[in-house]
Coordinates of C-alpha atoms in Angstrom, one line a residue:
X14 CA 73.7 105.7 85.9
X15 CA 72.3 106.4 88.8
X16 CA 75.0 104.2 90.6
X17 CA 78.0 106.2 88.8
X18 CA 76.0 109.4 89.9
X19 CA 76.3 108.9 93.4
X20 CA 80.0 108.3 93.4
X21 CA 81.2 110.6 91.2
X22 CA 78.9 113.4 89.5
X23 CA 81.3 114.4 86.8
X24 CA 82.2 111.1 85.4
X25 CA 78.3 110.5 85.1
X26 CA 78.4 114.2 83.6
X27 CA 80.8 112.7 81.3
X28 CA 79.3 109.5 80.3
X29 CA 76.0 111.2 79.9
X30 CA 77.2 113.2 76.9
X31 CA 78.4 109.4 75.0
X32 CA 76.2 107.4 73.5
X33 CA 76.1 103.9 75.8
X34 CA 77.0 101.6 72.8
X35 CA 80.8 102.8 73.1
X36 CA 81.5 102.6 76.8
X37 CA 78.7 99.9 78.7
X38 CA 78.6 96.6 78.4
X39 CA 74.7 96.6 78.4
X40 CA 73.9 98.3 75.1
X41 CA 77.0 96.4 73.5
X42 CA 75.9 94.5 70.0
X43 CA 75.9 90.8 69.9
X44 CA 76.9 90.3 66.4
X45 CA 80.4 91.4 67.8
X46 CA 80.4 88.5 69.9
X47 CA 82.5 90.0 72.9
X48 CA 82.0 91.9 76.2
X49 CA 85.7 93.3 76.1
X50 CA 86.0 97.2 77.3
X51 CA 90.0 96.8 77.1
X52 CA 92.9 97.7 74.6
X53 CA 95.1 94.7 75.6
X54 CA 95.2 93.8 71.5
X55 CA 97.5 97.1 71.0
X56 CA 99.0 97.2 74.7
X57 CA 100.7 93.6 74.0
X58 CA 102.0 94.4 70.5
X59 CA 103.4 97.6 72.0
X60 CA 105.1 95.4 74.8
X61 CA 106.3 93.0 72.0
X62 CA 108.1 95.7 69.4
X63 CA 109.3 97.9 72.2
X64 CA 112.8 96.0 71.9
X65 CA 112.9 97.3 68.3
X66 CA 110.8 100.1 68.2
X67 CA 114.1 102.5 67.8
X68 CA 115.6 100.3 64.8
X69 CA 115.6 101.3 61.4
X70 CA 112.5 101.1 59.7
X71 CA 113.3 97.9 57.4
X72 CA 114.8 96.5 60.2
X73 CA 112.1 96.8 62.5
X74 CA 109.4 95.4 59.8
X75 CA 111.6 92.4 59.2
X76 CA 111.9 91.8 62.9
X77 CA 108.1 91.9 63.0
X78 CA 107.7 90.3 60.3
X79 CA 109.7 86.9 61.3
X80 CA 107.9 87.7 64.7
X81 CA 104.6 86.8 63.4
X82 CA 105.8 84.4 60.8
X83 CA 107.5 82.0 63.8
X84 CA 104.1 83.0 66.1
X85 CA 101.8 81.7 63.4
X86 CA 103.4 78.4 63.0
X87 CA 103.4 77.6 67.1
X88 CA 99.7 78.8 67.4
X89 CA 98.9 76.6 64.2
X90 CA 101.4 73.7 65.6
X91 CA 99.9 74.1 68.6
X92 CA 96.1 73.4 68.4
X93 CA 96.6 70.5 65.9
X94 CA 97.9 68.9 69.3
X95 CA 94.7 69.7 71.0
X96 CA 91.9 66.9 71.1
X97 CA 88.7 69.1 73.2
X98 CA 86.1 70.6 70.6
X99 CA 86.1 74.3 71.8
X100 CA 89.7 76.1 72.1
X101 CA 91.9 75.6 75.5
X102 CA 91.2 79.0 77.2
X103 CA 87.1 78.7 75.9
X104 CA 86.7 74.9 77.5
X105 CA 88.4 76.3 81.1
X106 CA 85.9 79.0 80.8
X107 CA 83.0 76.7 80.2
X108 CA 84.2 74.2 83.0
X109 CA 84.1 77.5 85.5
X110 CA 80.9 78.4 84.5
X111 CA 79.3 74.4 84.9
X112 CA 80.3 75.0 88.6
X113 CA 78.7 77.9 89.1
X114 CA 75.7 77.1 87.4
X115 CA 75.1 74.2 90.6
X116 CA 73.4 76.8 92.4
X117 CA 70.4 77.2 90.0
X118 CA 67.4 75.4 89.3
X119 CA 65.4 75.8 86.4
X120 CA 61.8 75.7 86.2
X121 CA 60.2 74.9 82.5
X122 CA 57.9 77.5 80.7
X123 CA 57.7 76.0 77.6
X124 CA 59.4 73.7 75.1
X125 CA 62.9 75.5 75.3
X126 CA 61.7 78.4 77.6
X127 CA 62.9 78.2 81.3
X128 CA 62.8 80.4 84.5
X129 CA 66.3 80.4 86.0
X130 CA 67.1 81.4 89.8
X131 CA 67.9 81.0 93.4
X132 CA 66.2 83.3 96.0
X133 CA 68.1 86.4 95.2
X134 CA 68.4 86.5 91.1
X135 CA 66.1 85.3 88.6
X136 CA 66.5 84.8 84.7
X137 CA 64.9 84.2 81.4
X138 CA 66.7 81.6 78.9
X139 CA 65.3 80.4 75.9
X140 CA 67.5 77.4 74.5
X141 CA 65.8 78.4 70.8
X142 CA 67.2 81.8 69.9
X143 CA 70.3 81.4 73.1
X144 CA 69.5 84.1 74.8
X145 CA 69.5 85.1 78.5
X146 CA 68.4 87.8 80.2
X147 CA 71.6 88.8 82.2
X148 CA 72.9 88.8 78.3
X149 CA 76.1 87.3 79.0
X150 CA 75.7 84.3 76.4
X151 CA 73.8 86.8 73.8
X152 CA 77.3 89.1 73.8
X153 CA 79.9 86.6 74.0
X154 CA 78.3 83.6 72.6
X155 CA 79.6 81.5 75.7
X156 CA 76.6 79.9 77.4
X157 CA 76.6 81.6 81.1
X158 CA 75.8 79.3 84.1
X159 CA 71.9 80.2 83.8
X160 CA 72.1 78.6 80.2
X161 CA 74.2 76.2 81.5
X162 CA 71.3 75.0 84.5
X163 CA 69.4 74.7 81.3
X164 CA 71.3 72.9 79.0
X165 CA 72.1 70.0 82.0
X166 CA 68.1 70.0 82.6
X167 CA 67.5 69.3 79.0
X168 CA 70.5 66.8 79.3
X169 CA 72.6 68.2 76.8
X170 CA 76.3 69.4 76.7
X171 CA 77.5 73.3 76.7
X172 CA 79.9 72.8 74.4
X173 CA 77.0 72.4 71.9
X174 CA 75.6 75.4 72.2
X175 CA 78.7 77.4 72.2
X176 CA 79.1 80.2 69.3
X177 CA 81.4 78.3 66.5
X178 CA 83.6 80.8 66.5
X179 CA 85.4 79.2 69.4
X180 CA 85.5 75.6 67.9
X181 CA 89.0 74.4 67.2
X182 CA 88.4 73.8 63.1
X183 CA 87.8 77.8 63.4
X184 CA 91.2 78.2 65.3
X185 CA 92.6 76.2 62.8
X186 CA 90.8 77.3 59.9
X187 CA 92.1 81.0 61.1
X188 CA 96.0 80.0 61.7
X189 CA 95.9 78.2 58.3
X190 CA 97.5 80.4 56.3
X191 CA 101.7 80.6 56.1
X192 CA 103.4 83.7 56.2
X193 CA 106.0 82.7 53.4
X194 CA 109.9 83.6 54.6
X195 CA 112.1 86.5 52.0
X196 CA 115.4 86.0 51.1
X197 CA 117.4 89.2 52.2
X198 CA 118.5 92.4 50.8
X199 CA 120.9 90.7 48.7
X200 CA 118.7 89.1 46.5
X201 CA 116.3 92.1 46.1
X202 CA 115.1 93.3 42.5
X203 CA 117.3 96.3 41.5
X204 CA 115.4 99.1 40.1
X205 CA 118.0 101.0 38.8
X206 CA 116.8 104.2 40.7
X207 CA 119.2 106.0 42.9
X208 CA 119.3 104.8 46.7
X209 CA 117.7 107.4 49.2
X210 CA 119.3 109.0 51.4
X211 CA 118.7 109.2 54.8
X212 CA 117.2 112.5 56.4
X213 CA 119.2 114.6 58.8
X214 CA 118.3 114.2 62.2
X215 CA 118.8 116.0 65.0
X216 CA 120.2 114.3 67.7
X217 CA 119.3 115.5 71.3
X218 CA 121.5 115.2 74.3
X219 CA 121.2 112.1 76.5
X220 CA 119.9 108.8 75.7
X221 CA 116.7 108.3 73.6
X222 CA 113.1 107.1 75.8
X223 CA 112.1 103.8 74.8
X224 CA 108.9 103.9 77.1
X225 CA 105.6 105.0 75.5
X226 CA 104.2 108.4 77.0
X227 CA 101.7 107.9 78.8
X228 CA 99.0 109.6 79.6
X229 CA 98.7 112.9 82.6
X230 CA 95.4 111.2 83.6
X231 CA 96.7 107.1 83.6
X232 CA 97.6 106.3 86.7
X233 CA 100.7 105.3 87.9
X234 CA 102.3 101.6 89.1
X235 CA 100.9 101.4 92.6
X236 CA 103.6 99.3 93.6
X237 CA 106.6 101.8 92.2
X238 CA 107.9 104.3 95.1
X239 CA 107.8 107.4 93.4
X240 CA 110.9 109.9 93.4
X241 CA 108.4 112.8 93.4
X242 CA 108.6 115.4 96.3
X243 CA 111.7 113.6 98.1
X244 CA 114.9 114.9 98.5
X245 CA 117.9 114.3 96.6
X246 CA 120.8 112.5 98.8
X247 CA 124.7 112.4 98.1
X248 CA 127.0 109.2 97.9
X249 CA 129.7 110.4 99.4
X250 CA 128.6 113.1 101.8
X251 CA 125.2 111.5 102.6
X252 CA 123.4 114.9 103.1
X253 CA 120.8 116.4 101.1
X254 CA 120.1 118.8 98.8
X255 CA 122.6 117.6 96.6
X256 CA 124.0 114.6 94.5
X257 CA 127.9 113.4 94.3
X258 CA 128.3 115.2 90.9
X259 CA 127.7 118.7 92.8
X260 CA 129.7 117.2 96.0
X261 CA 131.9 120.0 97.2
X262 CA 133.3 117.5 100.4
X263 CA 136.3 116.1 97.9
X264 CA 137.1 119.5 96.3
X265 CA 137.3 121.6 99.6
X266 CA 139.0 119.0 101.8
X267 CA 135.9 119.3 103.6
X268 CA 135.0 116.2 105.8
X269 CA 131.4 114.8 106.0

């Protein structure tokens, strides 16, 4: 806190007044087994209905609907292909962290208790209750490269002491289920209830956003020139102040 003090004493005004469990990684549970701080979950649906996001309501929901159906049966096509023991994206993980984990030793304390270091860090792992001290393998269940230095002493494999929740039979065992295809609007039970009607809508001028508001405080694509304080040129004339619309040159014979 100190840290966030120092370079900005209203954030750390801010994050005093928050309970730590919401916003830093170090008071995060481990039962949830992840040290994510990002919304990409909702951000990459959003990006995936935005196409359809202005369609009629059943025809948006069907859209999503065959969406997920089709995504299901690749993910669960997919991993059956697969021969590793821990998911694609996992194993890479692991493989990064086996490299890393070159640079420590580990000294023994007890039966399954080791000190893990080089000259500038030191760590606490114990093999028994997988646990380290820099609590990367407590929140994520991945064993970090100080469990990994470890695991190699005792020689034993990572992938063993990786959380099951990142075996493939749980990938599979998740993906399992079929989202079944419906016949269309044809062959849909009549109730005999009048059809609704539509509500009236007002329609305003020009054409409707299909971008998501964002937010005054988000900032903005860095690599986008912004239009903001520069001034408006015209096609024809090329001077400012004006656009081509407003271009008096072609009414008033004037020349440029």
């Amino acid at each position: 806190m100190q840290y966030i003090r120092d370079l900005d004493e209203k954030a750390y005004e801010y994050l005093a007044n928050i309970a730590p469990a919401p916003w830093t990684r170090s008071h995060f549970t481990p039962r949830a087994l992840t040290d994510c701080l990002v919304n990409n979950l909702s951000e990459s649906f959003n990006a995936m209905i935005l196409k359809f996001r202005d369609k009629p309501i059943l025809a948006m929901l069907e859209w999503i609907r065959v969406r997920l159906m089709t995504r299901l049966y690749t993910k669960r096509e997919g991993i059956q292909k697969y021969a590793g023991k821990l998911c694609p994206s996992i194993q890479d993980r692991l493989e990064k962290l086996k490299v890393e984990s070159k640079a420590f030793s580990a000294t023994p304390a007890g039966s399954f208790l080791y000190k893990v270091g080089t000259q500038y860090e030191r760590h606490v792992v114990d093999l028994v209750k997988k646990t380290c001290s820099c609590r990367s393998w407590d929140l994520n269940g991945i064993p970090c490269k100080h469990a990994t230095t470890v695991i190699y002493t005792n020689i034993q494999t990572p992938e063993d002491y990786t959380h099951p929740c990142y075996f493939k039979e749980t990938y599979m065992e998740i993906y399992k289920e079929v989202l079944p295809p419906m016949p269309g609007q044809s062959k849909w039970a009549k109730t005999g209830q009048p059809a609704p009607l539509a509500p009236h809508i007002y329609k305003p001028p020009s054409r409707p956003p299909k971008q998501r508001k964002r937010a005054s405080d988000k900032p903005r694509n860095p690599y986008k020139a912004s239009r903001l304080n520069r001034p408006v040129r015209c096609g024809k004339c090329k001077k400012e102040w004006h656009n081509s619309r407003g271009c008096k040159a072609g009414i008033t014979g004037e020349t440029p």
